[in-house]
CSV table of N, CA and C in Angstrom, one decimal:
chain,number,residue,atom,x,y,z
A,1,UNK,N,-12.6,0.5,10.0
A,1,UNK,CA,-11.2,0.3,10.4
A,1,UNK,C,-11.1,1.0,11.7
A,2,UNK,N,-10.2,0.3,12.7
A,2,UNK,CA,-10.3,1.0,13.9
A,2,UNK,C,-8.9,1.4,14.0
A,3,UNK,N,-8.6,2.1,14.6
A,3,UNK,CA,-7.3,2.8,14.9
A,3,UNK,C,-6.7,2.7,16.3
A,4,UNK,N,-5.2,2.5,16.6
A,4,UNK,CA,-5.1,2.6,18.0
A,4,UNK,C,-4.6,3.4,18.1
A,5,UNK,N,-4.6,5.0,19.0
A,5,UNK,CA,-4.1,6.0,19.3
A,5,UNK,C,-4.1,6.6,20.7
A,6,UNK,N,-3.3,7.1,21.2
A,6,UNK,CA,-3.0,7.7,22.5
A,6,UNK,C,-4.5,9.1,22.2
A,7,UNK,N,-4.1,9.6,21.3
A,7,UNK,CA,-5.1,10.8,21.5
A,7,UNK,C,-6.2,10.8,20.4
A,8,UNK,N,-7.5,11.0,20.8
A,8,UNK,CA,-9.0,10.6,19.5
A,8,UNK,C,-8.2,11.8,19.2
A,9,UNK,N,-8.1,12.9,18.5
A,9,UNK,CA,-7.9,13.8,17.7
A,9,UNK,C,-7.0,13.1,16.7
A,10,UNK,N,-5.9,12.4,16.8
A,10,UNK,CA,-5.2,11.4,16.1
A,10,UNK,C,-5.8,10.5,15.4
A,11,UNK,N,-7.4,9.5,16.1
A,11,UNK,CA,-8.1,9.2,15.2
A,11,UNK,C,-8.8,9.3,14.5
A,12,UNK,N,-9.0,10.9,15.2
A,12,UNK,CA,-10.2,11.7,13.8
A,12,UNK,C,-9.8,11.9,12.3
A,13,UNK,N,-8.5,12.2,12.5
A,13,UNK,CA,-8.0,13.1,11.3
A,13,UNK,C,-7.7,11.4,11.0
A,14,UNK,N,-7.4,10.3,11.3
A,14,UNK,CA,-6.7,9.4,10.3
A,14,UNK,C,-7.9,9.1,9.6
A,15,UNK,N,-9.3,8.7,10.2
A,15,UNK,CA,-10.5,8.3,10.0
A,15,UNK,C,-11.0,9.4,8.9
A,16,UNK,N,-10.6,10.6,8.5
A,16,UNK,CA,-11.3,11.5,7.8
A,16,UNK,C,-9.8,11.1,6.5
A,17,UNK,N,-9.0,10.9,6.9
A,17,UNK,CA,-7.6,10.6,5.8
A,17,UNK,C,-8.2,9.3,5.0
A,18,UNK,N,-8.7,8.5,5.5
A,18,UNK,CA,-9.1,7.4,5.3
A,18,UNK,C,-10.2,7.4,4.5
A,19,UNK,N,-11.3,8.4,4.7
A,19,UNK,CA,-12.3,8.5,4.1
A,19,UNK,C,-12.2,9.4,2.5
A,20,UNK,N,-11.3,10.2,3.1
A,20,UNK,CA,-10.8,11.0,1.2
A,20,UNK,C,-10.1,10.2,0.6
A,21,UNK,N,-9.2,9.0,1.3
A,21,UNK,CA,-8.3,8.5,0.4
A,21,UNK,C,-10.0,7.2,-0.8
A,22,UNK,N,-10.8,6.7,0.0
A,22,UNK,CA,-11.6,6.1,-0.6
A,22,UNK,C,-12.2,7.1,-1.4
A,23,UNK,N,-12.5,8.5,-1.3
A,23,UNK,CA,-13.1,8.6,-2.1
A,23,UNK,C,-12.3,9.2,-3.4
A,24,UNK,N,-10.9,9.8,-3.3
A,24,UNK,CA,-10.0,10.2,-4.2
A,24,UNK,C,-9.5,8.3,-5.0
A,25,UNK,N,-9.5,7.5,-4.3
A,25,UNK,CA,-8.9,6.5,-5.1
A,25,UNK,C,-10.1,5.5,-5.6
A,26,UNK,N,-11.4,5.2,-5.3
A,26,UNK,CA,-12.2,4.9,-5.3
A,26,UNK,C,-12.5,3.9,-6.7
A,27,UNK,N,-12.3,2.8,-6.5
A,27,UNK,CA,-12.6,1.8,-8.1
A,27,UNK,C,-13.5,0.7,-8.2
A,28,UNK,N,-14.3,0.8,-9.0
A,28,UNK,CA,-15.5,-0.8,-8.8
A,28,UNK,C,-14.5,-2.0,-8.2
A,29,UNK,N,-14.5,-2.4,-7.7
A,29,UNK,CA,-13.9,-3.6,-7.3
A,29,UNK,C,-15.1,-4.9,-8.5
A,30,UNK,N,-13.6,-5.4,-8.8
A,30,UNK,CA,-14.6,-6.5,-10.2
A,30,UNK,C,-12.9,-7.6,-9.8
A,31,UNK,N,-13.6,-8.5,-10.5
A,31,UNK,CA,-12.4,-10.3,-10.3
A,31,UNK,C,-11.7,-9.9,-11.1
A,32,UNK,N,-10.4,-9.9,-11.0
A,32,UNK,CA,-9.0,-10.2,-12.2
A,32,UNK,C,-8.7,-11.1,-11.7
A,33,UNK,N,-8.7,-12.2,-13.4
A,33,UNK,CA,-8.5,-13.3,-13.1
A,33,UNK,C,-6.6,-13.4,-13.3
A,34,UNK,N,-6.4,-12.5,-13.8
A,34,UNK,CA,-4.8,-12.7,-13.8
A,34,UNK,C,-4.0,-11.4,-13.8
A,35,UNK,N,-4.0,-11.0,-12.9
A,35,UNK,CA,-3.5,-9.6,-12.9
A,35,UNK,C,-2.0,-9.7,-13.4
A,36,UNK,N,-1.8,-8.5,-14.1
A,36,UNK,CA,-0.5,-8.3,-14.5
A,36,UNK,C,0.6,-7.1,-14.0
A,37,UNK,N,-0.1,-6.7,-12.9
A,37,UNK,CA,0.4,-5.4,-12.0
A,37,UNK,C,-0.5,-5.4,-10.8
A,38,UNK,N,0.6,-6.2,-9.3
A,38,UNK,CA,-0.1,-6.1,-8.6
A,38,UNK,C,0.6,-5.4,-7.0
A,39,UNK,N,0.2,-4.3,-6.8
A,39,UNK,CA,1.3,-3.3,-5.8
A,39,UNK,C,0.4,-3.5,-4.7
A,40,UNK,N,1.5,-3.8,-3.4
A,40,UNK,CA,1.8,-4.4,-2.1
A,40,UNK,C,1.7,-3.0,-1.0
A,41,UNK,N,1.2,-2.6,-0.4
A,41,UNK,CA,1.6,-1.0,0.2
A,41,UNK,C,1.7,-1.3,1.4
A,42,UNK,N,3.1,-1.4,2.4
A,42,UNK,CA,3.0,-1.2,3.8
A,42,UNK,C,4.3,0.3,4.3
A,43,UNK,N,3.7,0.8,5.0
A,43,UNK,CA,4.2,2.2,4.6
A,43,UNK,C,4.5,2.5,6.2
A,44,UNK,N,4.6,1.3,7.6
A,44,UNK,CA,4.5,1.4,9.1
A,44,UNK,C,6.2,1.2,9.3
A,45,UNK,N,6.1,0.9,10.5
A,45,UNK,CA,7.1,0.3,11.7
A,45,UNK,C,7.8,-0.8,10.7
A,46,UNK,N,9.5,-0.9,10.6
A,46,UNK,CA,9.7,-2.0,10.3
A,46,UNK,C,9.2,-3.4,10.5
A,47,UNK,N,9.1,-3.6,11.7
A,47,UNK,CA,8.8,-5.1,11.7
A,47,UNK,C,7.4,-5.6,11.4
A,48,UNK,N,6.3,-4.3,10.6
A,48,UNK,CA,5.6,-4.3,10.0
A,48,UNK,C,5.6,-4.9,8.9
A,49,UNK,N,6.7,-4.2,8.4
A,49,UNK,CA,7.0,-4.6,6.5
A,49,UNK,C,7.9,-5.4,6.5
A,50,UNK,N,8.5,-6.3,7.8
A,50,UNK,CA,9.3,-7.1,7.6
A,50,UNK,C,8.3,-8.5,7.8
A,51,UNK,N,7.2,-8.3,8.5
A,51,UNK,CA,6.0,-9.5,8.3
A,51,UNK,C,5.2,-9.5,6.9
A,52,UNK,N,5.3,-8.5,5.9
A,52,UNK,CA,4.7,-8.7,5.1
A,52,UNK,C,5.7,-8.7,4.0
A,53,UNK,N,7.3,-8.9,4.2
A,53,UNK,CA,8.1,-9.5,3.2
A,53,UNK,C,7.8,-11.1,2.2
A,54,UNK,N,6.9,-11.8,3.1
A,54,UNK,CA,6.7,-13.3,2.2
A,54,UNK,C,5.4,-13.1,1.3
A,55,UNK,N,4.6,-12.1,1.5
A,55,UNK,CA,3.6,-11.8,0.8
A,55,UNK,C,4.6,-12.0,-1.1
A,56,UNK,N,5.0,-11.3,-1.4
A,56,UNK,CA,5.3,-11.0,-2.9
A,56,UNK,C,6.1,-12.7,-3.2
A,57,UNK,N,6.2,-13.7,-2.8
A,57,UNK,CA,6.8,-15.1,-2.9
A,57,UNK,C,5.3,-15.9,-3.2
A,58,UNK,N,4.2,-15.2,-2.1
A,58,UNK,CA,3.2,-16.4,-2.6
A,58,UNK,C,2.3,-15.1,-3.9
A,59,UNK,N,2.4,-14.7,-4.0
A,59,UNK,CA,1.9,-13.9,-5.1
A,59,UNK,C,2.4,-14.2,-6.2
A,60,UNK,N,4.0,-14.2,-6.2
A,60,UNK,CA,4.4,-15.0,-7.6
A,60,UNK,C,4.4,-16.1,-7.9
A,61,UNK,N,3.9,-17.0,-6.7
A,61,UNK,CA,3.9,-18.6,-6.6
A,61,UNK,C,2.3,-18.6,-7.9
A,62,UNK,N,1.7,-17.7,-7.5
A,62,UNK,CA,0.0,-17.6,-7.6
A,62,UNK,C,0.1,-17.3,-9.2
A,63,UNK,N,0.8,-15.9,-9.4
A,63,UNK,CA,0.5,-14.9,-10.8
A,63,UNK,C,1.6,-15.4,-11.0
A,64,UNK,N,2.6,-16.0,-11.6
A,64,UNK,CA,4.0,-15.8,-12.0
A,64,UNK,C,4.2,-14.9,-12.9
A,65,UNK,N,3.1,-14.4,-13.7
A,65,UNK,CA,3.8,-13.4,-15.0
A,65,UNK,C,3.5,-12.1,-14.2
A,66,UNK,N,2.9,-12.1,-13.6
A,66,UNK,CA,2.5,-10.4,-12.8
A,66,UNK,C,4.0,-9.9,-12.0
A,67,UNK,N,3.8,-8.4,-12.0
A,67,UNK,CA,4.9,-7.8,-11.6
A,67,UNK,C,4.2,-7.3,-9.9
A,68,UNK,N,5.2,-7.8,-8.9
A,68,UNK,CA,4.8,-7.0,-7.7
A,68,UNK,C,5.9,-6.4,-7.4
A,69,UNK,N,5.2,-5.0,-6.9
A,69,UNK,CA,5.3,-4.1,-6.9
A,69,UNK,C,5.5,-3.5,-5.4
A,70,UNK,N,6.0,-3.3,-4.9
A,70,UNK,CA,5.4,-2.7,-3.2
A,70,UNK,C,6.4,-1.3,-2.8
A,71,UNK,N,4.9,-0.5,-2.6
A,71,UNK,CA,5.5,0.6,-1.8
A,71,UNK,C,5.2,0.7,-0.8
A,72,UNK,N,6.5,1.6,-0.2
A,72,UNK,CA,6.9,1.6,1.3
A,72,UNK,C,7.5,2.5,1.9
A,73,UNK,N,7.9,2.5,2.9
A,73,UNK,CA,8.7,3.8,3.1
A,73,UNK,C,10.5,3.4,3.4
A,74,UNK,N,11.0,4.6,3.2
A,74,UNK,CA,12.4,4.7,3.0
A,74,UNK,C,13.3,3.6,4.3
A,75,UNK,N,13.0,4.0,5.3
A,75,UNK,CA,13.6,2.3,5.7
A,75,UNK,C,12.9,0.9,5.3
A,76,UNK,N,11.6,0.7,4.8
A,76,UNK,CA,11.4,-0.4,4.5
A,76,UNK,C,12.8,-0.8,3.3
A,77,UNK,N,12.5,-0.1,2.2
A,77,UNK,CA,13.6,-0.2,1.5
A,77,UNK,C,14.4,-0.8,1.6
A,78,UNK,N,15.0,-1.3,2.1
A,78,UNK,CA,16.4,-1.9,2.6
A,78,UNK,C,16.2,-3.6,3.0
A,79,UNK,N,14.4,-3.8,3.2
A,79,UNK,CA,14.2,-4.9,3.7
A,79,UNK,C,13.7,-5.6,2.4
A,80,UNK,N,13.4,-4.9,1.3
A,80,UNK,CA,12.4,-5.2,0.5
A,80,UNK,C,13.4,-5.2,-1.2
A,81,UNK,N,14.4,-4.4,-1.1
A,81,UNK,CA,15.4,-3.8,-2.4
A,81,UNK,C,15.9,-5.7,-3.3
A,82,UNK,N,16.2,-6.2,-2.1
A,82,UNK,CA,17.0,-7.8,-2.7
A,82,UNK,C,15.7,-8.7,-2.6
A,83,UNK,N,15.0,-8.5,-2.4
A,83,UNK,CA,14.1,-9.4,-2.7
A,83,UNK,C,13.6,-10.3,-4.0
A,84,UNK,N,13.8,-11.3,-4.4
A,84,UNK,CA,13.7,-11.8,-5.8
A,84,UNK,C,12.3,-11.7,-6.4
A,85,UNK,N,11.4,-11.9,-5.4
A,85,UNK,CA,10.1,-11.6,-5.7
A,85,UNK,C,9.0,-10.1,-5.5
A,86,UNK,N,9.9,-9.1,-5.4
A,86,UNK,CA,10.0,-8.1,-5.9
A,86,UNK,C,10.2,-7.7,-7.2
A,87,UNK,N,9.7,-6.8,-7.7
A,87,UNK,CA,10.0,-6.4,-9.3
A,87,UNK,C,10.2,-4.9,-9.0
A,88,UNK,N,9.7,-4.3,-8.0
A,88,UNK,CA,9.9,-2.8,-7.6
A,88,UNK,C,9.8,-2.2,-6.4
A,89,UNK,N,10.3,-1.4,-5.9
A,89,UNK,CA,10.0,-0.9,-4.6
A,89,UNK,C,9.9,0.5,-4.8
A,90,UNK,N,8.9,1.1,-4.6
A,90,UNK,CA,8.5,2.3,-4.7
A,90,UNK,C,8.6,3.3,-3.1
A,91,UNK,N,9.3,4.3,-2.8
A,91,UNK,CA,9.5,5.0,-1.7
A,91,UNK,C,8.4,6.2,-1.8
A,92,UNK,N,7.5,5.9,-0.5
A,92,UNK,CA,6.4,6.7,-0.4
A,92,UNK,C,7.5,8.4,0.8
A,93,UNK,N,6.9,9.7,-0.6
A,93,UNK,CA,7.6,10.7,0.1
A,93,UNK,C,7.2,11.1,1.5
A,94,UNK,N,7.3,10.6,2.6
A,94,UNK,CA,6.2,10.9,3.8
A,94,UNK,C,6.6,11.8,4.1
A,95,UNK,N,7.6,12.5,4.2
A,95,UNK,CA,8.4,14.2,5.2
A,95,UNK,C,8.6,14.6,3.9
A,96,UNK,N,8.6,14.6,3.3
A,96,UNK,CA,8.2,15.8,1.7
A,96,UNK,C,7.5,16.8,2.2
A,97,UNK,N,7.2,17.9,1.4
A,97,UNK,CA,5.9,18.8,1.4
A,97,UNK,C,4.7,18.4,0.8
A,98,UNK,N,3.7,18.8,0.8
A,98,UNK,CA,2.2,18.5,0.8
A,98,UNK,C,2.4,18.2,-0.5
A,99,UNK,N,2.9,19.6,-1.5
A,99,UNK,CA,2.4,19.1,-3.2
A,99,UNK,C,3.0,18.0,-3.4
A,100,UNK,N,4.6,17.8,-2.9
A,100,UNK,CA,5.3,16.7,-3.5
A,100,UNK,C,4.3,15.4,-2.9
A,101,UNK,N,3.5,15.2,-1.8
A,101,UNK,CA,3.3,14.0,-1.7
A,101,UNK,C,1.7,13.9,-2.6
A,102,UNK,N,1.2,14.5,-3.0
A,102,UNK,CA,0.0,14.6,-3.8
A,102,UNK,C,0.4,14.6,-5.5
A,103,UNK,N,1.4,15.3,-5.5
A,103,UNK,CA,1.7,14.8,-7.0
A,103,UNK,C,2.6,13.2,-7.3
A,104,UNK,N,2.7,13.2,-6.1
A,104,UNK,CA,3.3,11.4,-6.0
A,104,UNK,C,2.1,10.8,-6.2
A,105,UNK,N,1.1,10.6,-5.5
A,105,UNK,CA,-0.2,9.8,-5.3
A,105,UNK,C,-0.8,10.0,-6.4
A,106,UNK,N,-0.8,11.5,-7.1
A,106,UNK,CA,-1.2,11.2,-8.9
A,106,UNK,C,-0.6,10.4,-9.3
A,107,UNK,N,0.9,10.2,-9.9
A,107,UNK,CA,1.4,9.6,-10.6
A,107,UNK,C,1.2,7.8,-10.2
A,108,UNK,N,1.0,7.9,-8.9
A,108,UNK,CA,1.0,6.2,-8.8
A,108,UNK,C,-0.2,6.0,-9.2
A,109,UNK,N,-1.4,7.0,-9.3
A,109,UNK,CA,-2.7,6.2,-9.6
A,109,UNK,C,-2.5,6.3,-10.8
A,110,UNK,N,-1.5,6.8,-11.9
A,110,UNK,CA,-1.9,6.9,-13.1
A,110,UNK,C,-1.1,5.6,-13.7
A,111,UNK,N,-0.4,4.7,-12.8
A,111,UNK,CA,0.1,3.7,-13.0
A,111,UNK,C,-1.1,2.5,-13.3
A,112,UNK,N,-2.2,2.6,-13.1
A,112,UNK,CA,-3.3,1.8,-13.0
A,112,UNK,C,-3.4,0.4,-12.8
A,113,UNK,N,-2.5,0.2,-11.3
A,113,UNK,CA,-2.1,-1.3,-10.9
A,113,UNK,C,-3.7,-2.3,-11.6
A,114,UNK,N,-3.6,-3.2,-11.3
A,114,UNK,CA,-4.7,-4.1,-11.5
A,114,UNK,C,-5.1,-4.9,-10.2
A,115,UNK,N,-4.0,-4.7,-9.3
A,115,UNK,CA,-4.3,-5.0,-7.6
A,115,UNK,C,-4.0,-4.7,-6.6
A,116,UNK,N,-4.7,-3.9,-5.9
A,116,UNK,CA,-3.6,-3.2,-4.9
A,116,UNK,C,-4.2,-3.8,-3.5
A,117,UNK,N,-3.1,-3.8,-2.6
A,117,UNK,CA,-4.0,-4.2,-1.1
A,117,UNK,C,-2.6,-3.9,0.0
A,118,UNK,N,-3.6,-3.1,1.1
A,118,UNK,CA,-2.8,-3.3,2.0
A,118,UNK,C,-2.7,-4.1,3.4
A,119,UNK,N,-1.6,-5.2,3.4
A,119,UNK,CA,-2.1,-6.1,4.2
A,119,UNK,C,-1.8,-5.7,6.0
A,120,UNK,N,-3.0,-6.2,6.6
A,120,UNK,CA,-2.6,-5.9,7.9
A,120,UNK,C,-2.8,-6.9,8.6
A,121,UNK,N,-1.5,-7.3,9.7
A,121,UNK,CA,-1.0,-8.7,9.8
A,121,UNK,C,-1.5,-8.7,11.1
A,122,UNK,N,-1.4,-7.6,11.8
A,122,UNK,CA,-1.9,-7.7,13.5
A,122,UNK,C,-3.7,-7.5,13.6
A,123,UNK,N,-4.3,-7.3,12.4
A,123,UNK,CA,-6.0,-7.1,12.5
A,123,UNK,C,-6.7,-8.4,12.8
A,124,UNK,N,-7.3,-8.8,13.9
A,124,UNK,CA,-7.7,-9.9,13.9
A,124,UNK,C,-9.5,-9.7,13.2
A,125,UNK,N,-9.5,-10.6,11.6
A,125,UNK,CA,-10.3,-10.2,11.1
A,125,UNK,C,-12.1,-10.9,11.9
A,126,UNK,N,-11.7,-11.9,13.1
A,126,UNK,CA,-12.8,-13.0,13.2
A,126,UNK,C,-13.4,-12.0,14.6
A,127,UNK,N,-13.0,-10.6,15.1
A,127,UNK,CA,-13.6,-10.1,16.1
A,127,UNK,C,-14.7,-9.3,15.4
């Protein structure tokens, strides 16, 4: 994953964030053929999570009995709350204190989605 930042010291630490988050969240990846819990995570810039609002429409078009789920951050919220193809919107604590946001990231792993992905709409995946 490459990062775009004004200062490499910015990319180091995301790149080393990035590397404990794989190995604290870390799961065989295997096929579900029908997931029944599938959480959405865009946690950027609004008009981030306002491109990835049609995502949870073709996912219920796909799973109709699965619950999606998407967390985000507190102004996403507002883009995401009426959404019909939403089932949840989870507020990621980002200006919290350290424990609170690690005892958050327990409790969501202990939720044991069956899919998780976070989509990135500006990555052009064919470079």
């Amino acid at each position: 994953m490459k990062y775009v930042f004004q200062k490499k010291s910015n990319a180091r630490i995301a790149s080393i964030v990035d590397a404990l988050g794989r190995f604290v969240f870390y799961r065989r990846e295997q096929a579900i053929p029908d997931p029944k819990t599938i959480l959405v995570v865009r946690l950027d810039h609004l008009g981030d999570i306002l491109s990835a609002t049609g995502i949870p429409q073709g996912l219920k078009g796909r799973y109709p009995d699965a619950r999606v789920i998407f967390l985000t951050s507190t102004a996403g919220k507002a883009l995401l709350e009426n959404n019909p193809y939403v089932d949840e919107v989870i507020i990621y604590p980002g200006k919290e204190g350290f424990s609170k946001r690690m005892n958050f990231l327990r409790n969501l792993r202990k939720r044991r989605f069956d899919v998780s992905f976070y989509p990135y709409p500006n990555v052009n995946i064919m470079s």
